[in-house]
Coordinates of C-alpha atoms and ligand atoms in Angstrom, one line a residue:
M14 CA 95.9 208.5 -1.6
A15 CA 97.4 209.4 1.9
A16 CA 97.0 205.5 2.8
Y17 CA 99.3 204.9 0.1
R18 CA 101.7 207.3 1.7
A19 CA 101.9 205.5 4.6
A20 CA 103.5 202.8 2.8
D21 CA 106.0 205.4 1.8
I22 CA 106.7 206.7 5.0
A23 CA 107.5 203.3 6.6
R24 CA 109.8 202.5 3.9
E25 CA 112.0 205.7 4.2
L26 CA 111.8 205.4 8.1
M27 CA 113.3 201.9 7.6
R28 CA 115.9 203.3 5.1
A29 CA 116.7 205.7 7.9
G30 CA 117.6 202.9 10.2
H31 CA 114.4 202.5 12.2
T32 CA 112.3 199.4 13.0
V33 CA 108.9 199.8 11.6
R34 CA 105.7 197.9 13.3
V35 CA 102.4 198.6 11.4
V36 CA 99.2 198.8 13.1
M37 CA 96.2 199.4 10.9
T38 CA 92.7 200.5 11.4
H39 CA 89.7 198.5 9.7
A40 CA 89.0 201.2 7.5
A41 CA 92.5 201.6 6.2
T42 CA 92.4 197.7 5.1
R43 CA 89.6 198.7 2.7
L44 CA 92.5 201.0 1.0
I45 CA 95.7 199.2 1.4
S46 CA 96.1 195.5 2.2
P47 CA 98.0 194.5 5.4
D48 CA 100.0 192.2 3.3
T49 CA 101.9 195.3 1.6
F50 CA 103.1 196.4 5.1
A51 CA 104.0 193.2 6.2
A52 CA 106.2 192.3 3.0
L53 CA 107.4 196.1 3.7
T54 CA 108.7 195.8 7.1
G55 CA 109.2 192.3 7.3
N56 CA 106.9 192.3 10.5
P57 CA 103.4 190.9 11.0
V58 CA 100.7 193.8 11.1
V59 CA 98.0 193.9 13.6
V60 CA 94.7 195.2 13.1
D61 CA 92.2 193.4 15.4
V62 CA 92.5 194.0 19.0
F63 CA 92.6 190.4 19.4
D64 CA 95.4 189.7 16.7
E65 CA 98.4 187.9 18.6
P66 CA 101.2 187.6 16.3
V67 CA 103.0 186.1 19.0
P68 CA 101.2 183.8 21.1
G69 CA 100.6 184.4 24.6
Q70 CA 101.8 188.0 24.3
I71 CA 99.0 190.6 24.2
A72 CA 99.8 192.5 21.1
H73 CA 98.6 196.0 22.1
I74 CA 100.6 196.1 25.5
R75 CA 103.8 194.7 23.9
L76 CA 103.9 197.0 20.9
A77 CA 103.0 200.0 23.4
Q78 CA 105.8 199.3 25.4
A79 CA 108.1 198.5 22.9
A80 CA 107.9 201.7 20.9
D81 CA 110.1 204.4 21.2
L82 CA 107.4 206.5 18.9
V83 CA 104.1 206.4 17.8
L84 CA 103.4 207.9 14.4
I85 CA 99.8 208.1 13.1
A86 CA 100.0 208.5 9.6
P87 CA 97.5 209.7 8.0
A88 CA 95.1 210.2 10.7
T89 CA 91.7 210.7 9.8
A90 CA 89.1 213.2 11.7
H91 CA 87.7 210.4 13.3
T92 CA 90.7 208.8 14.7
I93 CA 91.7 212.1 15.9
A94 CA 88.5 212.5 17.8
R95 CA 88.9 209.0 19.1
L96 CA 92.1 209.6 20.6
A97 CA 91.1 213.1 22.1
I98 CA 88.3 211.5 24.0
G99 CA 90.5 208.3 24.8
L100 CA 88.6 205.6 23.4
A101 CA 89.7 202.2 22.9
D102 CA 87.8 200.6 20.5
D103 CA 90.4 199.2 18.3
M104 CA 93.9 198.2 18.1
L105 CA 95.4 201.9 17.3
T106 CA 93.6 203.6 19.6
T107 CA 94.1 200.9 22.5
L108 CA 97.6 201.0 21.8
A109 CA 97.7 205.1 22.0
L110 CA 96.5 204.8 25.6
A111 CA 98.4 202.0 26.8
T112 CA 102.0 203.6 25.1
R113 CA 104.1 205.9 27.3
A114 CA 106.2 206.8 24.0
P115 CA 105.7 210.3 22.5
I116 CA 102.6 210.3 19.8
L117 CA 103.2 212.2 16.2
I118 CA 100.0 212.8 14.4
A119 CA 100.0 213.3 10.7
P120 CA 96.6 214.3 9.9
A121 CA 94.9 213.9 6.3
M122 CA 91.5 215.0 5.6
N123 CA 89.1 217.3 3.4
P124 CA 90.1 220.9 4.2
A125 CA 86.6 221.7 5.2
M126 CA 86.9 218.8 8.1
W127 CA 90.5 219.8 9.0
T128 CA 89.4 223.7 9.9
H129 CA 86.1 222.5 11.4
P130 CA 85.9 223.5 14.8
A131 CA 85.1 219.9 16.4
V132 CA 88.5 218.7 14.8
Q133 CA 90.5 221.6 16.1
A134 CA 89.1 221.4 19.5
H135 CA 90.4 217.7 19.7
V136 CA 93.7 218.7 18.1
Q137 CA 93.9 221.2 20.9
T138 CA 93.3 218.8 23.5
L139 CA 95.6 216.5 22.2
R140 CA 98.3 218.9 22.1
A141 CA 97.7 220.3 25.6
R142 CA 98.3 216.4 26.4
G143 CA 101.9 216.6 24.9
V144 CA 100.9 214.8 21.2
E145 CA 102.4 216.6 18.6
F146 CA 101.2 217.5 15.0
I147 CA 102.8 217.4 11.8
D148 CA 100.4 219.7 10.2
P149 CA 98.9 219.1 6.9
T150 CA 99.9 221.0 3.9
Y151 CA 98.0 223.0 1.2
G152 CA 97.1 221.1 -1.9
L153 CA 94.5 219.3 -4.3
M154 CA 92.8 216.5 -2.5
A155 CA 91.5 213.5 -3.9
C156 CA 87.8 214.7 -3.6
G157 CA 88.7 217.6 -5.9
D158 CA 88.8 220.2 -3.1
E159 CA 91.7 222.5 -2.6
G160 CA 93.1 223.8 0.7
W161 CA 94.9 222.7 4.0
G162 CA 94.3 219.0 4.6
K163 CA 96.9 217.1 2.4
I164 CA 99.2 215.1 4.7
A165 CA 102.6 216.4 4.9
D166 CA 105.3 215.5 2.5
T167 CA 107.1 212.4 3.5
P168 CA 110.2 214.0 4.2
V169 CA 108.9 216.3 6.5
I170 CA 107.4 213.3 8.2
V171 CA 110.6 211.6 8.3
Q172 CA 112.6 214.6 9.7
A173 CA 109.7 215.1 12.6
V174 CA 110.1 211.3 13.7
Q175 CA 113.9 211.9 13.7
Q176 CA 113.9 215.0 15.9
R177 CA 111.5 213.8 18.1
L178 CA 113.3 210.9 18.7
Q179 CA 116.4 213.0 19.0
R180 CA 114.6 215.0 21.6
S181 CA 113.5 211.9 23.8
R182 CA 117.3 211.3 24.3
D183 CA 119.0 215.0 24.5
L184 CA 118.9 214.9 28.2
A185 CA 120.0 211.3 28.7
G186 CA 122.3 211.0 31.5
V187 CA 121.3 214.2 32.9
R188 CA 120.3 214.4 36.6
V189 CA 117.3 217.0 37.1
L190 CA 116.0 217.9 40.6
V191 CA 112.7 219.6 40.3
T192 CA 111.0 221.1 43.5
A193 CA 107.2 221.6 43.0
G194 CA 104.1 222.2 44.8
P195 CA 103.3 224.6 48.0
T196 CA 105.0 224.0 51.4
Y197 CA 102.8 224.0 54.6
E198 CA 104.2 225.5 57.6
P199 CA 102.4 224.2 60.7
I200 CA 100.7 226.5 62.9
D201 CA 99.2 224.0 65.3
P202 CA 98.3 220.2 64.5
V203 CA 95.4 221.2 62.4
R204 CA 96.3 224.5 60.9
F205 CA 99.0 225.7 58.7
V206 CA 100.4 228.9 56.5
G207 CA 100.4 227.9 52.8
N208 CA 99.6 229.1 49.4
R209 CA 97.5 228.4 46.3
S210 CA 100.2 226.7 44.1
S211 CA 98.6 223.3 42.6
G212 CA 102.2 221.8 41.8
K213 CA 100.9 221.4 38.4
M214 CA 103.7 223.4 36.6
G215 CA 106.2 221.3 38.6
Y216 CA 104.9 218.2 38.0
A217 CA 104.5 219.1 34.0
V218 CA 108.2 220.0 34.4
A219 CA 109.4 217.0 35.8
E220 CA 107.4 215.2 33.2
A221 CA 108.9 217.1 30.2
A222 CA 112.3 216.3 31.5
L223 CA 111.7 212.5 31.7
A224 CA 110.6 212.6 28.0
H225 CA 113.8 213.9 27.1
G226 CA 115.5 211.4 28.6
A227 CA 116.7 212.9 32.1
E228 CA 116.7 211.2 35.3
V229 CA 114.4 213.1 37.3
V230 CA 114.0 213.7 41.4
L231 CA 110.8 215.4 42.2
I232 CA 110.8 217.1 45.7
T233 CA 107.0 218.0 46.3
G234 CA 105.2 219.8 48.7
P235 CA 101.6 218.6 49.6
T236 CA 99.5 218.3 45.9
Q237 CA 96.7 216.4 44.9
L238 CA 98.8 215.0 41.6
S239 CA 99.9 211.6 40.8
P240 CA 103.5 211.9 40.2
P241 CA 104.9 211.0 36.7
A242 CA 105.9 207.4 36.2
G243 CA 109.8 207.3 36.3
A244 CA 110.5 210.2 38.6
R245 CA 111.8 209.5 41.9
V246 CA 109.5 211.6 44.4
V247 CA 110.6 212.8 47.7
R248 CA 107.4 214.3 49.6
V249 CA 107.9 217.3 52.1
Q250 CA 105.5 219.5 53.9
T251 CA 107.4 222.2 55.0
A252 CA 110.1 224.9 53.4
Q253 CA 112.8 223.8 55.8
Q254 CA 112.2 220.1 54.9
M255 CA 112.2 221.0 51.1
F256 CA 115.7 222.8 51.7
E257 CA 116.8 219.7 53.3
A258 CA 116.0 217.3 50.6
V259 CA 117.6 219.7 48.1
Q260 CA 120.5 219.9 49.9
A261 CA 120.7 216.3 50.0
E262 CA 120.4 215.9 46.1
F263 CA 122.3 218.8 44.9
E264 CA 125.6 217.3 44.9
A265 CA 124.6 214.7 42.4
C266 CA 122.3 216.8 40.1
D267 CA 123.4 218.5 36.9
V268 CA 120.2 220.8 36.7
L269 CA 117.9 222.1 39.1
I270 CA 114.6 223.5 38.5
A271 CA 112.8 225.4 41.2
T272 CA 109.1 225.5 40.5
A273 CA 108.0 225.3 44.1
A274 CA 106.0 228.2 45.6
V275 CA 108.1 227.9 48.8
A276 CA 105.9 229.9 51.8
D277 CA 108.3 232.3 52.4
Y278 CA 107.5 232.5 55.9
R279 CA 106.7 230.4 58.9
P280 CA 105.2 230.6 62.3
E281 CA 108.0 231.2 64.8
R282 CA 106.8 228.3 67.0
T283 CA 104.3 225.3 66.3
L284 CA 101.6 225.1 68.8
P285 CA 101.6 221.2 70.1
L286 CA 97.9 221.4 70.7
K287 CA 95.0 223.0 68.7
R288 CA 94.9 226.5 69.6
K289 CA 91.1 227.2 71.0
R290 CA 88.8 230.0 69.8
T291 CA 88.6 232.7 71.9
A292 CA 87.0 236.3 71.7
R293 CA 90.2 238.1 71.7
S294 CA 92.5 238.9 68.5
W295 CA 95.6 236.8 68.1
T296 CA 98.9 238.1 66.6
L297 CA 100.9 235.3 64.8
R298 CA 104.5 236.0 64.7
L299 CA 106.2 234.8 61.4
V300 CA 110.0 234.1 60.7
P301 CA 111.5 233.9 57.3
N302 CA 112.4 230.7 55.4
P303 CA 115.5 230.0 53.9
D304 CA 115.6 231.0 50.2
I305 CA 116.4 227.4 48.8
V306 CA 117.0 228.4 45.1
G307 CA 118.9 231.4 46.2
T308 CA 121.1 229.5 48.5
M309 CA 121.9 226.6 46.4
A310 CA 122.6 228.8 43.2
Q311 CA 125.4 230.5 45.1
R312 CA 127.4 227.2 44.8
K313 CA 126.0 225.9 41.5
G314 CA 129.5 225.3 40.0
E315 CA 128.7 223.6 36.4
R316 CA 124.9 223.3 37.2
I317 CA 122.3 225.0 35.5
V318 CA 119.9 226.6 37.8
V319 CA 116.3 227.6 37.1
G320 CA 114.0 229.5 39.1
F321 CA 110.3 230.7 38.5
A322 CA 108.5 233.8 39.4
A323 CA 104.9 234.6 40.0
E324 CA 104.3 238.0 40.0
T325 CA 101.4 240.2 40.2
D326 CA 103.1 243.8 39.2
K327 CA 105.9 244.8 37.4
A328 CA 106.6 241.2 36.3
L329 CA 109.6 241.5 34.1
A330 CA 111.6 243.8 36.4
H331 CA 111.0 241.9 39.4
A332 CA 111.9 238.5 37.6
Q333 CA 115.2 240.3 36.4
A334 CA 116.3 241.3 39.9
K335 CA 115.5 237.6 41.0
L336 CA 117.4 236.2 38.2
R337 CA 120.4 238.5 39.1
Q338 CA 120.2 238.2 42.9
K339 CA 119.7 234.5 43.0
N340 CA 122.4 233.7 40.5
L341 CA 120.1 232.2 37.9
D342 CA 120.8 230.5 34.5
L343 CA 117.1 231.3 33.5
I344 CA 113.9 232.4 34.9
A345 CA 110.4 231.7 34.0
V346 CA 108.3 234.4 35.0
N347 CA 104.3 234.7 34.7
D348 CA 101.9 237.2 36.0
V349 CA 99.2 235.1 38.2
L350 CA 96.7 238.0 38.0
E351 CA 96.3 237.3 34.1
P352 CA 93.6 235.1 33.4
G353 CA 94.9 231.3 32.1
S354 CA 98.1 232.3 33.8
G355 CA 99.0 231.1 37.6
F356 CA 97.6 229.1 40.0
E357 CA 95.2 226.2 39.7
V358 CA 94.3 226.7 35.7
D359 CA 96.0 224.2 33.2
T360 CA 97.5 226.8 31.4
N361 CA 100.0 229.4 31.8
R362 CA 101.8 232.2 30.0
L363 CA 105.3 232.5 30.6
T364 CA 108.4 234.9 29.4
L365 CA 111.8 233.4 29.7
L366 CA 114.7 235.6 31.0
Y367 CA 118.2 234.3 30.5
A368 CA 121.3 235.4 32.6
D369 CA 122.9 236.6 29.4
G370 CA 119.9 239.1 29.0
R371 CA 118.0 237.3 26.3
I372 CA 114.1 237.5 26.9
E373 CA 111.9 234.8 25.2
P374 CA 108.2 235.7 25.6
L375 CA 106.0 232.6 24.9
P376 CA 102.1 232.5 24.2
Q377 CA 99.6 231.2 26.6
M378 CA 99.5 227.4 26.3
S379 CA 99.1 224.1 28.5
K380 CA 101.4 224.2 31.4
R381 CA 102.7 221.1 29.7
E382 CA 103.6 222.7 26.6
C383 CA 105.1 225.4 28.9
A384 CA 107.1 222.6 30.4
E385 CA 108.4 221.4 26.9
H386 CA 109.6 224.8 26.3
L387 CA 111.3 225.2 29.4
I388 CA 113.1 222.0 29.1
R389 CA 114.4 222.6 25.6
A390 CA 115.7 225.7 26.8
V391 CA 117.6 224.2 29.6
A392 CA 118.9 221.7 27.0
Q393 CA 120.2 224.2 25.0
L394 CA 121.8 226.0 28.1
L395 CA 123.4 222.4 28.9
Q396 CA 124.6 221.9 25.4
A397 CA 126.1 225.5 25.3
K398 CA 127.7 225.2 28.6
R399 CA 129.0 221.9 27.5
A400 CA 130.5 223.0 24.1
Q401 CA 132.4 225.8 26.2
A402 CA 134.1 223.4 28.7
Ligands
CTP25 N1 112.1 230.0 46.2 C1 113.0 229.3 47.1 N2 112.8 229.1 48.5 C2 112.1 230.4 48.6 C3 111.4 231.3 47.9 C4 111.4 231.0 46.7 O1 113.7 228.4 46.5 N3 112.1 230.5 49.9 C5 112.4 229.7 44.8 C6 111.1 229.5 43.9 O2 110.9 228.3 43.8 C7 111.2 230.2 42.5 C8 112.0 231.1 42.9 O3 112.9 231.0 44.0 O4 111.9 229.6 41.6 C9 111.2 232.7 43.1 O5 110.1 232.7 44.0 P1 109.3 233.9 44.5 O6 108.3 233.5 45.4 O7 108.6 234.2 42.9 O8 110.5 234.8 44.9 P2 110.9 235.2 46.5 O9 112.4 235.2 46.3 O10 110.1 234.6 47.6 O11 110.3 236.9 46.4 P3 108.8 237.4 46.6 O12 108.2 236.6 47.2 O13 109.2 238.5 47.6 O14 108.5 238.2 45.1

């Protein structure tokens, strides 16, 4: 039954002004004919990986690149599993891997299947990767069972698509500067003072800002990560270099998001040669580094400046103080001693503190989802600021 609803959804999306291209799995063609969708959308339907509606063009790459959004409706447990593990064994899953567009999934299956831990684990995996779900509703299924598993109503799906497309444009024309990763402060040519920041949070923030249509400059300390496609990347080692890079880019930016774990101190002098081991103790004198976000925010003008606070005790009180002292619009605080929060792990639990006193505690989620929440908060702050101006 849900397969028929796909035709309904395609029609409503076209009514809303979208161009709809349909890709079907082989299983779906047993329930509804590709000709139905071809007639409905006025476009050829692709089923097989080797289908080439336009000779010479590789269909899955062309469709993947042309799409502003990929909606998988209805999605079976099997397709959700294939997407979660990254299989590319048919046109749909190949396209889902090849696209950089946001993916929305509207599942439809028997209630026992939807609530099965295996399915839910795949849903979690996909959510953590930024895929969004339009949750199934409660109802009577074709098999006679009643429960959660019925594909969401067409207007709900169409609205989810519209909202997701809207979100991918709400930072269009906005220039976002992100600092990320640790800084390394050299002691001698082989040693440094640094910290355990992996850069994951900052890279996720840059990626989320890009997904909202922003122009992104990512100023990053040393990390093992590959930067998100589309960001302009400036690589630095030390706090001083990061400070200089931020100063060079600040004028042209609308938003600064400082996620970097900047080393607060650096060795007073860097030894030109490797220091040799001796039996005596050694005192290393450290001097303070500039407070990058604090300095920039003093002359922020109309810009939105966002900081992070990694705390180990009295997290909220310390973050409140930083918000005020550094003249920030928003600070995202996490307790790095809490399991699943902080360095190297893929999850985080943030609380957002706003300059106007609002406090927004977020549940524990992937750093990617945290970044998405943060970017939505920034988009709202920008909107409010522009409405005031
Ligand atoms: N920050 C910065 N430059 C520094 C230190 C921190 O720009 N030299 C930024 C971080 O990127 C973060 C915010 O300031 O957005 C708070 O960083 P944090 O290390 O928590 O604060 P500190 O001011 O260093 O205070 P403390 O280490 O004493 O907690």
